[in-house]
Amino acid sequence: MEKKYVEILLHELSHQVGAPDHYCYGKGSSGRCANLDCDMCYKGHDKIGLCVMEESQYFWTETDMGKHCSGCRDIINKHLQGHHSVFNE
């Protein structure tokens, strides 16, 4: 399977456990980005970060493939702890 499809699958599966998109959805009629989790418009970052929830995730090198930022890791861990008793011990 091509690397980009693995990245897209991981990105979409991450949504299922609460990880948000970090990329810009574009300026709507209000003149503001529609994605409140946009790193550049709302988080004050001047460039895209290193997270599978970024739009450009499939341009990474093999060593970066599949990485989540600390915010997404926290969201995913909280989700897993809340739904899987093995993590609640």
PDB file of N, CA, C and O in Angstrom, residues 22-27 30-45:
ATOM      1  N   HIS A  22      -5.746  20.047  11.970  1.00  0.00           N
ATOM      2  CA  HIS A  22      -4.986  21.239  12.338  1.00  0.00           C
ATOM      3  C   HIS A  22      -4.818  22.199  11.172  1.00  0.00           C
ATOM      4  O   HIS A  22      -4.242  23.258  11.335  1.00  0.00           O
ATOM      5  N   TYR A  23      -5.292  21.841  10.002  1.00  0.00           N
ATOM      6  CA  TYR A  23      -5.045  22.682   8.838  1.00  0.00           C
ATOM      7  C   TYR A  23      -6.195  23.656   8.590  1.00  0.00           C
ATOM      8  O   TYR A  23      -7.280  23.529   9.132  1.00  0.00           O
ATOM      9  N   CYS A  24      -5.911  24.645   7.766  1.00  0.00           N
ATOM     10  CA  CYS A  24      -6.863  25.708   7.462  1.00  0.00           C
ATOM     11  C   CYS A  24      -7.935  25.207   6.499  1.00  0.00           C
ATOM     12  O   CYS A  24      -7.628  24.590   5.484  1.00  0.00           O
ATOM     13  N   TYR A  25      -9.181  25.483   6.826  1.00  0.00           N
ATOM     14  CA  TYR A  25     -10.288  25.137   5.936  1.00  0.00           C
ATOM     15  C   TYR A  25     -10.567  26.269   4.957  1.00  0.00           C
ATOM     16  O   TYR A  25     -11.449  26.176   4.123  1.00  0.00           O
ATOM     17  N   GLY A  26      -9.842  27.346   5.092  1.00  0.00           N
ATOM     18  CA  GLY A  26     -10.056  28.511   4.233  1.00  0.00           C
ATOM     19  C   GLY A  26     -10.949  29.533   4.914  1.00  0.00           C
ATOM     20  O   GLY A  26     -11.620  29.243   5.897  1.00  0.00           O
ATOM     21  N   LYS A  27     -10.911  30.722   4.391  1.00  0.00           N
ATOM     22  CA  LYS A  27     -11.694  31.820   4.962  1.00  0.00           C
ATOM     23  C   LYS A  27     -13.107  31.739   4.424  1.00  0.00           C
ATOM     24  O   LYS A  27     -13.331  31.731   3.228  1.00  0.00           O
ATOM     25  N   SER A  30     -17.271  34.984   6.651  1.00  0.00           N
ATOM     26  CA  SER A  30     -16.946  35.834   7.801  1.00  0.00           C
ATOM     27  C   SER A  30     -15.519  36.367   7.725  1.00  0.00           C
ATOM     28  O   SER A  30     -15.136  37.235   8.502  1.00  0.00           O
ATOM     29  N   GLY A  31     -14.730  35.844   6.798  1.00  0.00           N
ATOM     30  CA  GLY A  31     -13.340  36.253   6.676  1.00  0.00           C
ATOM     31  C   GLY A  31     -12.419  35.512   7.629  1.00  0.00           C
ATOM     32  O   GLY A  31     -11.240  35.812   7.720  1.00  0.00           O
ATOM     33  N   ARG A  32     -12.955  34.545   8.361  1.00  0.00           N
ATOM     34  CA  ARG A  32     -12.171  33.763   9.316  1.00  0.00           C
ATOM     35  C   ARG A  32     -12.196  32.296   8.911  1.00  0.00           C
ATOM     36  O   ARG A  32     -13.112  31.827   8.257  1.00  0.00           O
ATOM     37  N   CYS A  33     -11.190  31.571   9.356  1.00  0.00           N
ATOM     38  CA  CYS A  33     -11.096  30.140   9.090  1.00  0.00           C
ATOM     39  C   CYS A  33     -12.245  29.419   9.793  1.00  0.00           C
ATOM     40  O   CYS A  33     -12.593  29.743  10.938  1.00  0.00           O
ATOM     41  N   ALA A  34     -12.815  28.447   9.129  1.00  0.00           N
ATOM     42  CA  ALA A  34     -13.916  27.681   9.699  1.00  0.00           C
ATOM     43  C   ALA A  34     -13.439  26.599  10.672  1.00  0.00           C
ATOM     44  O   ALA A  34     -14.251  26.016  11.379  1.00  0.00           O
ATOM     45  N   ASN A  35     -12.144  26.337  10.727  1.00  0.00           N
ATOM     46  CA  ASN A  35     -11.598  25.307  11.603  1.00  0.00           C
ATOM     47  C   ASN A  35     -11.004  25.951  12.852  1.00  0.00           C
ATOM     48  O   ASN A  35      -9.926  26.539  12.801  1.00  0.00           O
ATOM     49  N   LEU A  36     -11.676  25.836  13.968  1.00  0.00           N
ATOM     50  CA  LEU A  36     -11.206  26.439  15.217  1.00  0.00           C
ATOM     51  C   LEU A  36      -9.921  25.804  15.735  1.00  0.00           C
ATOM     52  O   LEU A  36      -9.274  26.352  16.619  1.00  0.00           O
ATOM     53  N   ASP A  37      -9.531  24.649  15.213  1.00  0.00           N
ATOM     54  CA  ASP A  37      -8.284  23.983  15.594  1.00  0.00           C
ATOM     55  C   ASP A  37      -7.156  24.261  14.609  1.00  0.00           C
ATOM     56  O   ASP A  37      -6.097  23.638  14.693  1.00  0.00           O
ATOM     57  N   CYS A  38      -7.359  25.183  13.679  1.00  0.00           N
ATOM     58  CA  CYS A  38      -6.335  25.521  12.690  1.00  0.00           C
ATOM     59  C   CYS A  38      -5.099  26.077  13.390  1.00  0.00           C
ATOM     60  O   CYS A  38      -5.184  27.048  14.147  1.00  0.00           O
ATOM     61  N   ASP A  39      -3.963  25.441  13.157  1.00  0.00           N
ATOM     62  CA  ASP A  39      -2.703  25.870  13.781  1.00  0.00           C
ATOM     63  C   ASP A  39      -2.313  27.286  13.395  1.00  0.00           C
ATOM     64  O   ASP A  39      -1.801  28.039  14.216  1.00  0.00           O
ATOM     65  N   MET A  40      -2.531  27.654  12.164  1.00  0.00           N
ATOM     66  CA  MET A  40      -2.063  28.955  11.685  1.00  0.00           C
ATOM     67  C   MET A  40      -3.050  30.082  12.011  1.00  0.00           C
ATOM     68  O   MET A  40      -2.634  31.163  12.404  1.00  0.00           O
ATOM     69  N   CYS A  41      -4.333  29.848  11.874  1.00  0.00           N
ATOM     70  CA  CYS A  41      -5.316  30.911  12.075  1.00  0.00           C
ATOM     71  C   CYS A  41      -5.667  31.145  13.548  1.00  0.00           C
ATOM     72  O   CYS A  41      -5.935  32.278  13.938  1.00  0.00           O
ATOM     73  N   TYR A  42      -5.701  30.077  14.344  1.00  0.00           N
ATOM     74  CA  TYR A  42      -6.155  30.211  15.723  1.00  0.00           C
ATOM     75  C   TYR A  42      -5.098  29.883  16.776  1.00  0.00           C
ATOM     76  O   TYR A  42      -5.236  30.270  17.927  1.00  0.00           O
ATOM     77  N   LYS A  43      -4.072  29.140  16.413  1.00  0.00           N
ATOM     78  CA  LYS A  43      -3.063  28.737  17.393  1.00  0.00           C
ATOM     79  C   LYS A  43      -1.812  29.612  17.336  1.00  0.00           C
ATOM     80  O   LYS A  43      -0.913  29.453  18.142  1.00  0.00           O
ATOM     81  N   GLY A  44      -1.740  30.498  16.341  1.00  0.00           N
ATOM     82  CA  GLY A  44      -0.632  31.434  16.249  1.00  0.00           C
ATOM     83  C   GLY A  44       0.657  30.856  15.689  1.00  0.00           C
ATOM     84  O   GLY A  44       1.708  31.467  15.805  1.00  0.00           O
ATOM     85  N   HIS A  45       0.599  29.685  15.066  1.00  0.00           N
ATOM     86  CA  HIS A  45       1.797  29.106  14.468  1.00  0.00           C
ATOM     87  C   HIS A  45       2.025  29.712  13.091  1.00  0.00           C
ATOM     88  O   HIS A  45       1.083  29.968  12.359  1.00  0.00           O
TER      89      HIS A  45
END
